[in-house]
Short mmCIF file of C-alpha atoms and ligand atoms in Angstrom, two decimals:
data_model
loop_
_atom_site.label_atom_id
_atom_site.label_comp_id
_atom_site.label_asym_id
_atom_site.label_seq_id
_atom_site.Cartn_x
_atom_site.Cartn_y
_atom_site.Cartn_z
CA MET A 1 51.83 -1.90 37.98
CA ALA A 2 48.29 -0.58 37.64
CA ARG A 3 47.68 1.54 34.59
CA ARG A 4 44.72 3.93 34.67
CA LYS A 5 42.25 3.21 31.94
CA LEU A 6 41.93 5.87 29.23
CA VAL A 7 38.81 6.34 27.11
CA ALA A 8 39.65 8.66 24.22
CA GLY A 9 37.29 9.83 21.50
CA ASN A 10 38.16 10.89 17.97
CA TRP A 11 35.67 13.04 16.10
CA LYS A 12 37.62 12.75 12.81
CA MET A 13 36.29 15.26 10.21
CA ASN A 14 32.99 15.65 12.05
CA GLY A 15 31.54 18.20 14.39
CA SER A 16 30.76 21.89 14.58
CA ARG A 17 30.52 24.53 17.26
CA ALA A 18 26.95 23.39 17.88
CA ALA A 19 28.17 19.81 18.42
CA LEU A 20 30.41 20.97 21.27
CA ALA A 21 27.29 20.84 23.47
CA GLU A 22 27.83 17.04 23.47
CA LEU A 23 30.99 17.60 25.48
CA ASP A 24 29.11 18.93 28.50
CA ALA A 25 27.74 15.49 29.37
CA VAL A 26 31.07 13.85 28.48
CA ALA A 27 32.89 16.17 30.89
CA ALA A 28 30.30 15.45 33.59
CA ALA A 29 30.72 11.69 33.09
CA ALA A 30 34.49 12.08 33.23
CA GLN A 31 34.23 13.97 36.50
CA ALA A 32 31.99 11.24 37.87
CA ALA A 33 34.71 8.68 37.01
CA PRO A 34 37.83 9.92 38.83
CA GLY A 35 39.52 6.51 38.59
CA ILE A 36 39.95 6.72 34.80
CA ASP A 37 41.09 9.28 32.23
CA VAL A 38 38.86 10.62 29.47
CA ALA A 39 39.99 12.58 26.43
CA MET A 40 38.53 13.84 23.16
CA ALA A 41 40.36 14.58 19.90
CA VAL A 42 38.52 17.09 17.73
CA PRO A 43 39.19 18.85 14.39
CA PHE A 44 41.76 21.68 14.60
CA THR A 45 39.09 24.38 14.35
CA LEU A 46 37.25 23.06 17.40
CA ILE A 47 40.21 22.67 19.75
CA ALA A 48 40.08 26.18 21.22
CA PRO A 49 36.30 26.40 21.66
CA ALA A 50 36.19 22.86 23.07
CA ALA A 51 39.00 23.54 25.55
CA GLU A 52 37.27 26.76 26.62
CA ARG A 53 33.87 25.12 26.96
CA VAL A 54 34.97 22.07 29.00
CA PRO A 55 38.25 22.98 30.73
CA SER A 56 38.09 19.85 32.91
CA LEU A 57 38.19 17.56 29.85
CA SER A 58 41.42 16.71 28.03
CA ILE A 59 40.96 18.02 24.49
CA GLY A 60 43.38 16.96 21.78
CA ALA A 61 44.26 17.14 18.10
CA GLU A 62 43.86 14.35 15.56
CA ASP A 63 47.25 14.97 13.96
CA VAL A 64 50.17 17.40 14.00
CA HIS A 65 52.98 18.19 11.58
CA GLU A 66 56.43 16.82 12.37
CA ARG A 67 58.09 20.25 12.04
CA ASP A 68 57.62 23.09 14.51
CA SER A 69 57.18 25.79 11.84
CA GLY A 70 58.02 26.61 8.24
CA ALA A 71 56.82 26.51 4.66
CA HIS A 72 54.18 23.77 4.99
CA THR A 73 51.00 25.30 3.64
CA GLY A 74 47.87 23.91 5.20
CA CYS A 75 49.65 22.08 8.01
CA VAL A 76 49.39 22.67 11.74
CA SER A 77 52.22 22.23 14.22
CA ALA A 78 52.20 20.69 17.68
CA GLY A 79 53.00 24.06 19.24
CA MET A 80 49.99 25.59 17.50
CA VAL A 81 47.53 23.00 18.80
CA LYS A 82 49.09 23.26 22.26
CA GLU A 83 48.56 27.01 22.21
CA ALA A 84 44.95 26.43 21.12
CA GLY A 85 44.37 24.34 24.25
CA ALA A 86 45.18 20.76 23.16
CA ARG A 87 46.75 18.52 25.77
CA PHE A 88 47.42 15.61 23.44
CA THR A 89 47.42 14.52 19.84
CA ILE A 90 46.74 11.32 17.94
CA VAL A 91 49.47 10.39 15.42
CA GLY A 92 49.69 7.61 12.85
CA HIS A 93 45.94 7.03 12.61
CA SER A 94 45.16 4.48 9.91
CA GLU A 95 43.00 6.98 8.04
CA ARG A 96 46.02 9.26 7.71
CA ARG A 97 48.13 6.30 6.62
CA ALA A 98 45.49 5.38 4.02
CA ASP A 99 44.42 8.88 2.89
CA GLN A 100 47.70 10.80 3.20
CA GLY A 101 50.17 7.96 2.71
CA GLU A 102 51.71 8.48 6.14
CA THR A 103 54.25 5.93 7.28
CA SER A 104 55.40 4.67 10.65
CA GLN A 105 58.46 6.92 10.28
CA ASP A 106 56.11 9.89 9.88
CA ALA A 107 54.26 8.81 13.03
CA TRP A 108 57.61 8.63 14.86
CA ALA A 109 58.52 12.18 13.79
CA LYS A 110 55.08 13.49 14.71
CA ALA A 111 55.20 11.81 18.13
CA ALA A 112 58.61 13.38 18.74
CA ALA A 113 57.32 16.81 17.69
CA ALA A 114 54.30 16.49 19.95
CA HIS A 115 56.43 15.50 22.94
CA ARG A 116 58.91 18.30 22.22
CA ASN A 117 56.00 20.72 22.42
CA GLY A 118 54.54 19.36 25.64
CA LEU A 119 51.70 17.27 24.25
CA GLN A 120 50.71 13.76 25.25
CA VAL A 121 50.65 11.32 22.34
CA ILE A 122 48.34 8.51 21.24
CA LEU A 123 50.19 6.63 18.49
CA CYS A 124 48.13 4.23 16.38
CA CYS A 125 49.11 0.94 14.81
CA GLY A 126 47.13 -1.91 13.27
CA GLU A 127 46.97 -4.29 10.37
CA THR A 128 44.72 -4.29 7.29
CA GLU A 129 42.25 -7.06 6.61
CA ALA A 130 44.48 -8.51 3.90
CA GLU A 131 47.43 -8.57 6.29
CA ARG A 132 45.36 -10.36 8.95
CA ASN A 133 44.02 -12.87 6.42
CA ALA A 134 47.59 -13.55 5.30
CA GLY A 135 48.56 -14.35 8.91
CA ARG A 136 50.76 -11.26 9.12
CA ALA A 137 48.91 -9.18 11.76
CA GLU A 138 51.49 -9.73 14.50
CA ARG A 139 54.48 -9.00 12.29
CA VAL A 140 52.88 -5.88 10.82
CA VAL A 141 52.08 -4.46 14.27
CA GLN A 142 55.55 -5.31 15.59
CA ALA A 143 57.17 -3.57 12.64
CA GLN A 144 54.94 -0.50 13.02
CA ILE A 145 55.83 -0.25 16.71
CA GLU A 146 59.52 -0.70 16.01
CA LYS A 147 59.53 2.10 13.43
CA SER A 148 57.25 4.57 15.20
CA VAL A 149 57.82 4.47 18.95
CA PRO A 150 60.38 7.08 20.08
CA ASP A 151 63.29 5.78 22.20
CA ASN A 152 62.35 8.04 25.09
CA ALA A 153 58.68 6.99 25.18
CA ASP A 154 57.25 6.36 28.60
CA GLY A 155 53.85 6.24 30.22
CA SER A 156 54.00 9.84 31.39
CA TRP A 157 53.35 11.08 27.84
CA PHE A 158 53.01 8.14 25.49
CA THR A 159 50.06 5.82 24.75
CA LEU A 160 49.86 3.18 22.03
CA ALA A 161 46.55 2.35 20.33
CA TYR A 162 46.05 -0.96 18.54
CA GLU A 163 43.44 -0.35 15.87
CA PRO A 164 42.99 -3.09 13.26
CA ARG A 165 42.01 -1.13 10.15
CA TRP A 166 39.31 -3.59 9.21
CA ALA A 167 37.57 -2.99 12.55
CA ILE A 168 37.42 0.80 12.21
CA GLY A 169 33.91 2.01 11.54
CA THR A 170 32.76 -1.42 10.35
CA GLY A 171 30.99 -2.82 13.40
CA GLN A 172 33.43 -5.74 13.32
CA THR A 173 35.85 -6.41 16.17
CA PRO A 174 38.54 -9.04 16.65
CA THR A 175 37.81 -11.78 19.19
CA VAL A 176 38.99 -11.14 22.73
CA GLU A 177 41.67 -13.79 22.15
CA GLU A 178 42.94 -11.97 19.07
CA ILE A 179 43.01 -8.67 20.94
CA ALA A 180 44.79 -10.24 23.94
CA SER A 181 47.35 -11.81 21.62
CA ILE A 182 48.21 -8.58 19.78
CA HIS A 183 48.28 -6.52 22.97
CA ALA A 184 50.66 -9.01 24.58
CA ILE A 185 52.87 -8.90 21.50
CA ALA A 186 52.75 -5.10 21.51
CA ARG A 187 53.72 -4.97 25.19
CA ALA A 188 56.63 -7.36 24.56
CA LYS A 189 57.82 -5.26 21.63
CA LEU A 190 57.62 -2.11 23.74
CA ARG A 191 59.72 -3.83 26.41
CA MET A 192 62.37 -4.65 23.82
CA LEU A 193 62.44 -1.01 22.73
CA ILE A 194 62.09 0.97 25.95
CA GLY A 195 62.67 -1.57 28.72
CA ASP A 196 60.75 -1.38 31.99
CA ALA A 197 59.09 1.87 30.93
CA ALA A 198 56.89 -0.33 28.71
CA ASP A 199 54.98 -1.51 31.77
CA GLU A 200 53.64 2.00 32.33
CA VAL A 201 52.61 2.63 28.71
CA ARG A 202 48.90 2.29 28.11
CA ILE A 203 47.83 0.22 25.13
CA LEU A 204 44.34 1.14 23.93
CA TYR A 205 42.13 -0.97 21.72
CA GLY A 206 40.29 0.86 18.92
CA GLY A 207 37.82 -0.34 16.29
CA SER A 208 34.01 -0.35 16.61
CA VAL A 209 33.98 0.07 20.38
CA THR A 210 30.44 0.76 21.64
CA GLY A 211 28.60 0.92 24.92
CA ASP A 212 27.52 -2.68 24.30
CA ASN A 213 30.97 -4.24 23.83
CA ALA A 214 33.14 -1.87 25.92
CA ALA A 215 32.95 -3.87 29.17
CA THR A 216 34.09 -7.04 27.39
CA LEU A 217 36.86 -5.42 25.34
CA LEU A 218 38.22 -3.28 28.17
CA ALA A 219 38.50 -6.29 30.47
CA VAL A 220 40.99 -8.04 28.16
CA GLU A 221 44.49 -8.31 29.61
CA ASN A 222 46.79 -5.49 28.49
CA VAL A 223 43.86 -3.44 27.19
CA ASP A 224 44.23 -0.18 29.05
CA GLY A 225 41.37 1.70 27.47
CA ALA A 226 39.72 2.47 24.16
CA LEU A 227 40.13 4.81 21.22
CA VAL A 228 36.63 5.47 19.95
CA GLY A 229 35.57 7.00 16.64
CA GLY A 230 31.90 6.83 15.69
CA ALA A 231 30.60 6.30 19.20
CA SER A 232 32.40 9.40 20.45
CA LEU A 233 30.28 11.78 18.38
CA THR A 234 27.39 11.90 20.82
CA ALA A 235 27.36 11.83 24.60
CA ALA A 236 24.55 9.28 24.44
CA LYS A 237 26.94 6.78 22.83
CA PHE A 238 30.22 7.83 24.46
CA VAL A 239 29.17 8.14 28.10
CA PRO A 240 28.24 4.41 28.41
CA ILE A 241 31.80 3.56 27.31
CA ILE A 242 33.22 5.85 30.01
CA GLU A 243 30.89 4.24 32.54
CA ALA A 244 31.91 0.73 31.47
CA ALA A 245 35.59 1.60 31.87
CA ALA A 246 34.95 3.17 35.27
CA ARG A 247 33.23 0.01 36.50
CA LEU A 248 36.22 -2.25 35.76
C1 LIG B 1 39.01 5.25 15.08
O1 LIG B 1 38.87 5.85 14.04
O2 LIG B 1 40.03 5.48 15.77
C2 LIG B 1 38.01 4.31 15.49
C3 LIG B 1 38.33 3.43 16.39
O3 LIG B 1 36.78 4.40 14.86
P1 LIG B 1 35.46 3.57 15.21
O4 LIG B 1 35.31 3.56 16.72
O5 LIG B 1 34.36 4.30 14.54
O6 LIG B 1 35.65 2.18 14.69
#
């Protein structure tokens, strides 16, 4: 079946109210590309103003807590970001795994919490450079998927993102063969876990996607879009990625 391409940005711990002006051109490019989906994850504090400024654009969170409420000082729940205007959340990003020690089990619980609260989910997986050099990339990604994908995942709310950690923010990308291989393995693992529903789940590639390489990377089999960090911070860099996806 045909899966609509998704180009999703991730501002990480960047941005300000002034930076929201970038979203005007992103929303316009998204509207000019009705055949694909476009989304932007922003810091918690910018979700409400972003959603108010560009109501046509899918605004999301970069993380949520796995519980719906309670004594968790400094944390933000899925229901809270939904109320602020988020339509989706990223979970299991490698920077949260590295900085906050999050595990695949945590990503599973966060994905479940997001779904319970009516959010779409982009769940990240990906190996480190050492794991790839040791020939363990496939096994690491398979294990992450096995531990983090909820049993009831399907394409109506769930998206997987393959993001090799060594490609994030480095300007390095895997070869198209390496990406095709991991995405095929990821699809097969999803099929084992959720059956035919796996065919509707989008698998994004993330890691140093730019306007220059997007057309090549997005044309790889089983690559259903991109998760974009650095190049999502300005419309000048993000819009060409949207346009490349729309042309495919
Ligand atoms: C990311 O952090 O999800 C990411 C893919 O970052 P970048 O595009 O900057 O490599």
